[in-house]
Tab-separated table of C-alpha atoms in Angstrom:
chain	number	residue	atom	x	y	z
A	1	UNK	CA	-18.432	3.940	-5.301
A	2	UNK	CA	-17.299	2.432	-8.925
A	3	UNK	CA	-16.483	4.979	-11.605
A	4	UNK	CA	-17.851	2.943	-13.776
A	5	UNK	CA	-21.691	4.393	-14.324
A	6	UNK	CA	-20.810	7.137	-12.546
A	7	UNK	CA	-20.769	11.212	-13.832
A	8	UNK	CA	-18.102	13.315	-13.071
A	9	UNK	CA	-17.402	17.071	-14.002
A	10	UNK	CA	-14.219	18.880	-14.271
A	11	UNK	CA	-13.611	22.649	-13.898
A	12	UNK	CA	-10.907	23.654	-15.700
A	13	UNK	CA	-8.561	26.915	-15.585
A	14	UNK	CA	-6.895	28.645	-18.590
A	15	UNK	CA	-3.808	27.389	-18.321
A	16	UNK	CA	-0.684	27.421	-16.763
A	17	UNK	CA	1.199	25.266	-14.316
A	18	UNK	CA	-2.124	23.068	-14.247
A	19	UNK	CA	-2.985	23.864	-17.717
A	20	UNK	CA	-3.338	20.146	-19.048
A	21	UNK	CA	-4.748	18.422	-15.492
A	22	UNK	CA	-8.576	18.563	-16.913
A	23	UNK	CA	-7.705	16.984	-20.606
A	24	UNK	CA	-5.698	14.130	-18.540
A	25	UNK	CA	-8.514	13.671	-15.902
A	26	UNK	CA	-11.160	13.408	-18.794
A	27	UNK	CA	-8.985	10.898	-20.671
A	28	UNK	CA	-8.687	8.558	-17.823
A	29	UNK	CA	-12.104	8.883	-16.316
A	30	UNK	CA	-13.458	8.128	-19.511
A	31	UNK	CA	-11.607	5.326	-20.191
A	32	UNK	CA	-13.208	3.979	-16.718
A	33	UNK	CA	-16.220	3.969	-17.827
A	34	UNK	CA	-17.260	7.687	-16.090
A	35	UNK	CA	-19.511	9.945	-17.988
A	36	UNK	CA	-17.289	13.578	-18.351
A	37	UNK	CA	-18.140	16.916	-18.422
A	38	UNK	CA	-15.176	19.664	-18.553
A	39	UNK	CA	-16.368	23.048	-17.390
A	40	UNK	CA	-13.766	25.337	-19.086
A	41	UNK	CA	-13.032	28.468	-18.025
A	42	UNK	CA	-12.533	30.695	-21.071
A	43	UNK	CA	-12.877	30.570	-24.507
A	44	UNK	CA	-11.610	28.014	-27.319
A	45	UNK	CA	-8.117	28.581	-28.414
A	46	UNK	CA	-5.453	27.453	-30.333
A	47	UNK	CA	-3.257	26.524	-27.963
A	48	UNK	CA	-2.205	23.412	-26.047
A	49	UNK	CA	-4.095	21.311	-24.461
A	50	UNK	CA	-7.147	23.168	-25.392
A	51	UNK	CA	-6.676	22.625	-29.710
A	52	UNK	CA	-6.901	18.505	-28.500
A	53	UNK	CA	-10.174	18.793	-26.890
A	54	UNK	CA	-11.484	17.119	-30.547
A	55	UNK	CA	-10.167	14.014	-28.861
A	56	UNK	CA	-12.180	14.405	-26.220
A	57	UNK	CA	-15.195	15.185	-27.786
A	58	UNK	CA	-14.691	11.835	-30.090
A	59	UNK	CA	-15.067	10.078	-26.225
A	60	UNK	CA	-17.865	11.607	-26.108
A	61	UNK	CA	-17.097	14.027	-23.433
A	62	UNK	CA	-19.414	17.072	-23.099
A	63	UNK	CA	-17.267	20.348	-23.376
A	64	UNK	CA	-18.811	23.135	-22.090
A	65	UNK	CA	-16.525	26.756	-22.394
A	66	UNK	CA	-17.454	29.638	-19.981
A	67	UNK	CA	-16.608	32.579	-17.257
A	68	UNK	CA	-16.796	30.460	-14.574
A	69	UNK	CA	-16.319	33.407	-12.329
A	70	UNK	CA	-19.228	35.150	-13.654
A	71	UNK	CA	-21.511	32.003	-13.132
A	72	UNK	CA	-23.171	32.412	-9.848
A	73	UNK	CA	-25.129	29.595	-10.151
A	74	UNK	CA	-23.542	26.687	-12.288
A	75	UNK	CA	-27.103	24.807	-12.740
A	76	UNK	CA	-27.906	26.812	-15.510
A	77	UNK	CA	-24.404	26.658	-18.120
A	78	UNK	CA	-24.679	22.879	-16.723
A	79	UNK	CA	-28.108	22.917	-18.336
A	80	UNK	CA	-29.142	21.098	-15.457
A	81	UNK	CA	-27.245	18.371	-15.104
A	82	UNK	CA	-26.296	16.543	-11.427
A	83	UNK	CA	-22.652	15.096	-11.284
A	84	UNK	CA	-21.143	12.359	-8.368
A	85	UNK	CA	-18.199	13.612	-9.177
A	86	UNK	CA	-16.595	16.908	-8.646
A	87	UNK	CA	-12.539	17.736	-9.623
A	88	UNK	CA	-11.863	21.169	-9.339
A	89	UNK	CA	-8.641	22.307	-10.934
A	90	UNK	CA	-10.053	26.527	-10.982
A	91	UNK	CA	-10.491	27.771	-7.659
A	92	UNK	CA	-8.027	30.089	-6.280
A	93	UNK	CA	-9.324	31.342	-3.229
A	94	UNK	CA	-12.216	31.293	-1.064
A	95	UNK	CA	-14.449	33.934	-3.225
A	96	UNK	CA	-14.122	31.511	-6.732
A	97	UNK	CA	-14.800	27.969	-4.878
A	98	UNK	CA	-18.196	28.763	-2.812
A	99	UNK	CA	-19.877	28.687	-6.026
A	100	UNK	CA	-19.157	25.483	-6.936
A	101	UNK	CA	-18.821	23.933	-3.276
A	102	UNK	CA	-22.457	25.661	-3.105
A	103	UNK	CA	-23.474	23.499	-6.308
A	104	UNK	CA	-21.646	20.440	-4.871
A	105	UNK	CA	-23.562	20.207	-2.112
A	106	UNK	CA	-26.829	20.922	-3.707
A	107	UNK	CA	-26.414	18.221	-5.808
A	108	UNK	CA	-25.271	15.674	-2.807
A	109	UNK	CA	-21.773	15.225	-4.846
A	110	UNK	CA	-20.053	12.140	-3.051
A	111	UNK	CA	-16.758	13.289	-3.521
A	112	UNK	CA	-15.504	16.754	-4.410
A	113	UNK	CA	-11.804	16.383	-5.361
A	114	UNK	CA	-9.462	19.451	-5.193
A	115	UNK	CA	-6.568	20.566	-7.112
A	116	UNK	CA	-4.459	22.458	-4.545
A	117	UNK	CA	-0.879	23.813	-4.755
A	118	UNK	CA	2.437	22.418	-3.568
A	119	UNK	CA	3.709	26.213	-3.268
A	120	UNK	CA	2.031	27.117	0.053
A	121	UNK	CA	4.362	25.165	1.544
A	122	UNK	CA	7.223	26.834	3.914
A	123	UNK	CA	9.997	24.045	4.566
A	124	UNK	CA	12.468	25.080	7.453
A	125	UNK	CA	14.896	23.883	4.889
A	126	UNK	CA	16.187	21.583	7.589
A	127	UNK	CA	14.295	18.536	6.803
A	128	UNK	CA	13.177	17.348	3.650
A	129	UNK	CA	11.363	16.429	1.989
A	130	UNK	CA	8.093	17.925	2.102
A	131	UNK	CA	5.037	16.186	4.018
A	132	UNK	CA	1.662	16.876	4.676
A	133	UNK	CA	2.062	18.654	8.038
A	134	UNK	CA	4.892	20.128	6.911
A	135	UNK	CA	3.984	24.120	7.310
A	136	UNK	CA	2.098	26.204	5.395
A	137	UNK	CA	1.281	29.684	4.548
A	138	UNK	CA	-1.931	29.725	6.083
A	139	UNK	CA	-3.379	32.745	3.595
A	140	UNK	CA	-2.512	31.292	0.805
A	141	UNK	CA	-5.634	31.235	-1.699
A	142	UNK	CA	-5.354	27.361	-2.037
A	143	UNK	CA	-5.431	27.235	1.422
A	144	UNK	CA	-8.147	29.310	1.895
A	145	UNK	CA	-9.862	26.969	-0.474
A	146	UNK	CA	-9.344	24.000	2.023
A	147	UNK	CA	-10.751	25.232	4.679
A	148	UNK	CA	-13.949	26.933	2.615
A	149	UNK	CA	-14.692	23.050	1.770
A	150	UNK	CA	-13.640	21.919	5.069
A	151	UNK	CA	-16.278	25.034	6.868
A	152	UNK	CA	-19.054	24.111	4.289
A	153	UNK	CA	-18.932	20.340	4.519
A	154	UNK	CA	-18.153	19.258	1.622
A	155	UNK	CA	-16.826	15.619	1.019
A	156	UNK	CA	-13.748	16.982	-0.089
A	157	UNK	CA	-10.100	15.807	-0.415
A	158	UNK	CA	-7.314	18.159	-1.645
A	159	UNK	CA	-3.998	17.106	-3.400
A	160	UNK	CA	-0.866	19.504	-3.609
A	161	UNK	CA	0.593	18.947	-7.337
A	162	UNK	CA	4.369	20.564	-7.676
A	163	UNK	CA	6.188	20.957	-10.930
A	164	UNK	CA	4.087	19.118	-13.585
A	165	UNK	CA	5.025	18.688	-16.974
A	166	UNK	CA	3.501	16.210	-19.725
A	167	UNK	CA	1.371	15.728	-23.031
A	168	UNK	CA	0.189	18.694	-23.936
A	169	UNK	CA	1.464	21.261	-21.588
A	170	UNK	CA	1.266	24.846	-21.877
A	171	UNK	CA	3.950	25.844	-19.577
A	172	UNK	CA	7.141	24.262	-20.380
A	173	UNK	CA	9.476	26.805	-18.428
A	174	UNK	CA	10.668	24.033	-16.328
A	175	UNK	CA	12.152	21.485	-19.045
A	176	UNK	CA	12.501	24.503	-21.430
A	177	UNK	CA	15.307	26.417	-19.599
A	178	UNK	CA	17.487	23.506	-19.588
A	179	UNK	CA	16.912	21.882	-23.076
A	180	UNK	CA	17.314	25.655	-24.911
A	181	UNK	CA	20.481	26.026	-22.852
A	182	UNK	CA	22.076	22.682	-23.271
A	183	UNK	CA	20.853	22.580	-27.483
A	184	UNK	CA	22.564	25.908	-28.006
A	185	UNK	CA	25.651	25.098	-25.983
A	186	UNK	CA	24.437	28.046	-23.748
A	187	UNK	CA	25.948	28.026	-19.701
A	188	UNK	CA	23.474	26.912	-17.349
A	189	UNK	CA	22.921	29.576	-14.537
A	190	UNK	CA	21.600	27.455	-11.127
A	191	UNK	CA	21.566	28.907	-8.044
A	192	UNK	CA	23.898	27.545	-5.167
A	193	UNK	CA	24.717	24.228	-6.121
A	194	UNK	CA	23.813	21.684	-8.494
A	195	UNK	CA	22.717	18.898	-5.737
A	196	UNK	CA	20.033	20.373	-5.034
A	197	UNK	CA	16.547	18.389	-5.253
A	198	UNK	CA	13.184	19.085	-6.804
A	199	UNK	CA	10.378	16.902	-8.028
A	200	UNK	CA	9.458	16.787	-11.928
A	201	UNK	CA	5.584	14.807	-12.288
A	202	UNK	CA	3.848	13.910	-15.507
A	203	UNK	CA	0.250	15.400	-15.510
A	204	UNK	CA	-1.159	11.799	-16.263
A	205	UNK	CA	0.670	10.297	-12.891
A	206	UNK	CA	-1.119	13.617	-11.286
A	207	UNK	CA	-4.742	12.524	-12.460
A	208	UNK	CA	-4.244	9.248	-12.192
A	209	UNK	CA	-3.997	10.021	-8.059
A	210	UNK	CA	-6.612	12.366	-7.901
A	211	UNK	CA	-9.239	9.625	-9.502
A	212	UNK	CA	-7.562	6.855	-6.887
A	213	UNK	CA	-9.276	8.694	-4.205
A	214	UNK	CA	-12.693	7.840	-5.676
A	215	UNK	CA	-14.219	5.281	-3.668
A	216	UNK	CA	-12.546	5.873	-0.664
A	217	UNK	CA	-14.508	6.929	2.106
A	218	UNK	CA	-11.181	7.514	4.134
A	219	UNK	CA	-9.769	9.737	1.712
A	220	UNK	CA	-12.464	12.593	2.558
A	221	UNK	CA	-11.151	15.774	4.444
A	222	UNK	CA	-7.283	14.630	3.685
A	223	UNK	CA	-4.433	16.494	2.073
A	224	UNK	CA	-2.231	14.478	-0.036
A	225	UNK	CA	1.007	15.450	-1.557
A	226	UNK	CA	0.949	14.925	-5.072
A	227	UNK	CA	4.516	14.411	-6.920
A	228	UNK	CA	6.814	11.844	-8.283
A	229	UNK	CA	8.427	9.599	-6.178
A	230	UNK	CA	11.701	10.067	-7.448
A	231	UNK	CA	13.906	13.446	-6.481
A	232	UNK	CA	16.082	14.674	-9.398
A	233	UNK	CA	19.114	17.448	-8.952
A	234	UNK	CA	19.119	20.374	-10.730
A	235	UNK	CA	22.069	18.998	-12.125
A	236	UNK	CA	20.977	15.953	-12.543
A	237	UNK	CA	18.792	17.356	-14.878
A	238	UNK	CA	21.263	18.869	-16.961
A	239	UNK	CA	22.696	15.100	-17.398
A	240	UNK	CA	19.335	13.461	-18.542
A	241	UNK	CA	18.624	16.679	-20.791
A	242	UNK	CA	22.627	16.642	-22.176
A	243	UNK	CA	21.753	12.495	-23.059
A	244	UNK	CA	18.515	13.065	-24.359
A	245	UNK	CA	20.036	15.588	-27.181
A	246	UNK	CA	22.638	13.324	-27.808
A	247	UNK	CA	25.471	15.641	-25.884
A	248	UNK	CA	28.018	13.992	-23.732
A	249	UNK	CA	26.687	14.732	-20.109
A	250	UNK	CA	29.935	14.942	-18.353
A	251	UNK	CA	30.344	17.928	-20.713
A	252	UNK	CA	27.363	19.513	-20.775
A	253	UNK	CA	27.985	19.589	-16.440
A	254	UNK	CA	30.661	21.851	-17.567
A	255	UNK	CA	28.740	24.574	-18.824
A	256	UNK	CA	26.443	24.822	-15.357
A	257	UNK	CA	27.122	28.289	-13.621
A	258	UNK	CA	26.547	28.425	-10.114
A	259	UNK	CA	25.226	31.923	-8.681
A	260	UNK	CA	24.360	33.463	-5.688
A	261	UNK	CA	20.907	34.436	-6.439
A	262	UNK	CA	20.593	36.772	-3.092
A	263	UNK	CA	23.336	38.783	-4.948
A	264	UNK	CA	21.745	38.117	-8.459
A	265	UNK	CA	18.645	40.123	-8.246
A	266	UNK	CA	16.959	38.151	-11.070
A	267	UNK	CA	12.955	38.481	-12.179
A	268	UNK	CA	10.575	36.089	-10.895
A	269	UNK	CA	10.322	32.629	-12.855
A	270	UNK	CA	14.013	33.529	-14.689
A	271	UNK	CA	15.325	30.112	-12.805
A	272	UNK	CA	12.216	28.052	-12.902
A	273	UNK	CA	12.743	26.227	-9.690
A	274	UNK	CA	13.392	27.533	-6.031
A	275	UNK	CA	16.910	28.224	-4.855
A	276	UNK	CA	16.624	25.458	-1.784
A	277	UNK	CA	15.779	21.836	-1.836
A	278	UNK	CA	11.668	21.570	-2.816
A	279	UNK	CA	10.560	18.186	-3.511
A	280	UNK	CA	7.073	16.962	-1.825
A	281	UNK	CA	6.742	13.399	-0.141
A	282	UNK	CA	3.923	11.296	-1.921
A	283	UNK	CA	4.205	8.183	0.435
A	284	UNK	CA	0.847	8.871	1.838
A	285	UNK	CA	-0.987	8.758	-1.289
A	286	UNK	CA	1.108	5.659	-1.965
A	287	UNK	CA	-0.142	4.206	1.168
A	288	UNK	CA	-3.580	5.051	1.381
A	289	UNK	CA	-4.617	5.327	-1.670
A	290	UNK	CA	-2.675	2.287	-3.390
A	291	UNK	CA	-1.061	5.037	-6.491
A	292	UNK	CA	1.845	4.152	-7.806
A	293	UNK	CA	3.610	6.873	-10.717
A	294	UNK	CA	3.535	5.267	-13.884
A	295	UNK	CA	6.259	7.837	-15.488
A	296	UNK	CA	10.222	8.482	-15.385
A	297	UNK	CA	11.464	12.125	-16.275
A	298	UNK	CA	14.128	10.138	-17.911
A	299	UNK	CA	11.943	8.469	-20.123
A	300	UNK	CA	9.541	10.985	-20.476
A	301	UNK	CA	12.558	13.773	-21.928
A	302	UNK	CA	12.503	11.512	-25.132
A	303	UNK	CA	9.086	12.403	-26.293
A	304	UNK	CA	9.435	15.943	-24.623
A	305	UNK	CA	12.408	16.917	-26.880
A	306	UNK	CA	10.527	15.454	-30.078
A	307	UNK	CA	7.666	18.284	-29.275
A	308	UNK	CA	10.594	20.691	-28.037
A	309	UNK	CA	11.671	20.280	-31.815
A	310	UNK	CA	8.644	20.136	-33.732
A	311	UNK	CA	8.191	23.425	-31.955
A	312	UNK	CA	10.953	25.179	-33.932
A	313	UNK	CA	12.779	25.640	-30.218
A	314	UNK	CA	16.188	24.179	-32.066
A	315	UNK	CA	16.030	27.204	-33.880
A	316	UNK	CA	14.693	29.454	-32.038
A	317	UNK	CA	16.122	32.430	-30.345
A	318	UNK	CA	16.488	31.733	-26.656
A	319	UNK	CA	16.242	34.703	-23.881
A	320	UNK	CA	18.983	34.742	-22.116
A	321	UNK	CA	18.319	38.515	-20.898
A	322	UNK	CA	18.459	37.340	-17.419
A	323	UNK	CA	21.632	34.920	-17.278
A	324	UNK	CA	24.165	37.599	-17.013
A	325	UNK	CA	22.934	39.300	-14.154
A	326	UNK	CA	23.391	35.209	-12.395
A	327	UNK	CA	26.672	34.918	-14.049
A	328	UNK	CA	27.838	38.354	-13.000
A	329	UNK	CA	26.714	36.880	-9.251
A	330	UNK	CA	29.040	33.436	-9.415
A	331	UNK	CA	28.730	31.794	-6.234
């Protein structure tokens, strides 16, 4: 199947980690020549990605804002329309994706792609990194979602995004905790020890793999990690943000506080990575689906600090309530 000619709609969450996926997956299916609607769930708002949608509208994308959850039967807020196409970045569990597997299949979809979740994964934290068989917790809702398509028979393929970041995102904890730290010549609370690994992926490399599986007959009923290619320390990241800001990086290393976060006791999402190694394996999408990332965090920090500052984040108060329960827990 060629996108080209072909119709395609997107269901789209709120927000968060995978807040930007449907304005990216728009953007590039259009530009192939696919016909777009984005299902939104919500209402319009003012904040990122959603205030851009005018530049999908001018691509003559067809934005349609709703409670997806209260639509038991998407025909009608579709107005109708049939789709070969389906990329779901809403469901959550088993109860919010029979309605649209349900429409999927009554409309003979040909491919039904899936936005998963990295997070149900539970590495041993003896090998790394993460792969597809690698195991997971087998009641997570994303999980739950993959077998649902799997039961119903729907030509379905599922990718497991990490840590994404990119144009337009509405959750910048991950880049944010080190760029207000490192701009305000803050210390750096990370857990353990700065070597260890994690995955950062621009949102366009992310949609850019979910449309490669178009087409491909083989790619039905697979999982595929989806993540950068390239693993990045937690200090490492400290270096490319210290460089990016113009701050020496052997310096800015200086300021990193290791802590014992078992001893720590900090809220969830105060360090916005895990403690352990976590980085995903993409080789099999590399392989079967011929992707190939297109981005470098190192690059990509450039135009990221340029909206960090247009923000007002350089002067901005930063909320540190957190860091001196991890300093008070040095490793």
């Amino acid at each position: 199947m060629k996108l080209a000619g072909s119709s395609a709609l997107i269901v789209q969450n709120k927000g968060g980690g995978h807040g930007e996926l449907g304005f990216h997956l728009a953007k590039q299916l259009r530009a192939a020549g696919c016909t777009v609607t984005l299902l939104n769930d919500g209402q319009p708002t003012a904040k990122p990605p959603f205030d851009h949608y005018n530049e999908l509208e001018q691509e003559y994308v067809d934005i349609v804002w709703t409670d997806v959850k209260a639509q038991r039967d998407l025909s009608s807020v579709l107005k109708g329309k049939t789709f070969d196409l389906v990329f779901d970045n809403w469901s959550k569990d088993e109860g919010t994706v029979r309605p649209i597997a349900e429409f999927a299949k009554k409309n003979n979809v040909k491919h039904y792609m899936y936005v998963s979740s990295g997070g149900m994964y539970q590495p041993t934290g003896d090998e790394f990194p993460i792969l597809e068989k690698t195991k997971v917790k087998d009641d997570s809702g994303q999980r739950q979602v993959e077998k649902t398509l799997e039961a119903m028979k729907v030509p379905w393929t599922s990718f497991r995004p990490q840590y994404i970041y990119g144009p337009y995102t509405n959750k910048r904890d991950y880049l944010d905790f080190f760029f207000d730290r490192v701009t305000h010549g803050l210390p750096i609370p990370i857990p353990y020890e700065g070597a260890t690994l994690t995955t950062l992926t621009n949102a366009e490399d992310v949609a850019s793999m979910l449309i490669s599986a178009v087409g491909k007959q083989y790619a039905i009923g697979e999982v595929f990690n989806c993540a950068s290619d390239r693993y990045i320390s937690y200090e490492g990241i400290v270096r490319m943000v210290a460089k990016t800001v113009g701050k020496d990086p052997s310096e800015a290393v200086k300021s990193i506080v290791y802590y014992d976060p078992k001893r720590a006791a900090l809220p969830k999402g105060a360090f916005p990575f895990r403690n352990t190694h976590f980085c995903v394996n993409p080789e099999k999408a590399k392989l079967l689906l011929d992707w190939r990332p297109q981005h470098r965090l190192e690059d990509d920090l450039k135009w990221y600090f340029a909206a960090y500052r247009s923000l007002g984040k350089l002067a901005g108060q930063v909320d540190t309530s957190a860091d001196a329960k991890a300093i008070a827990a040095r490793a």
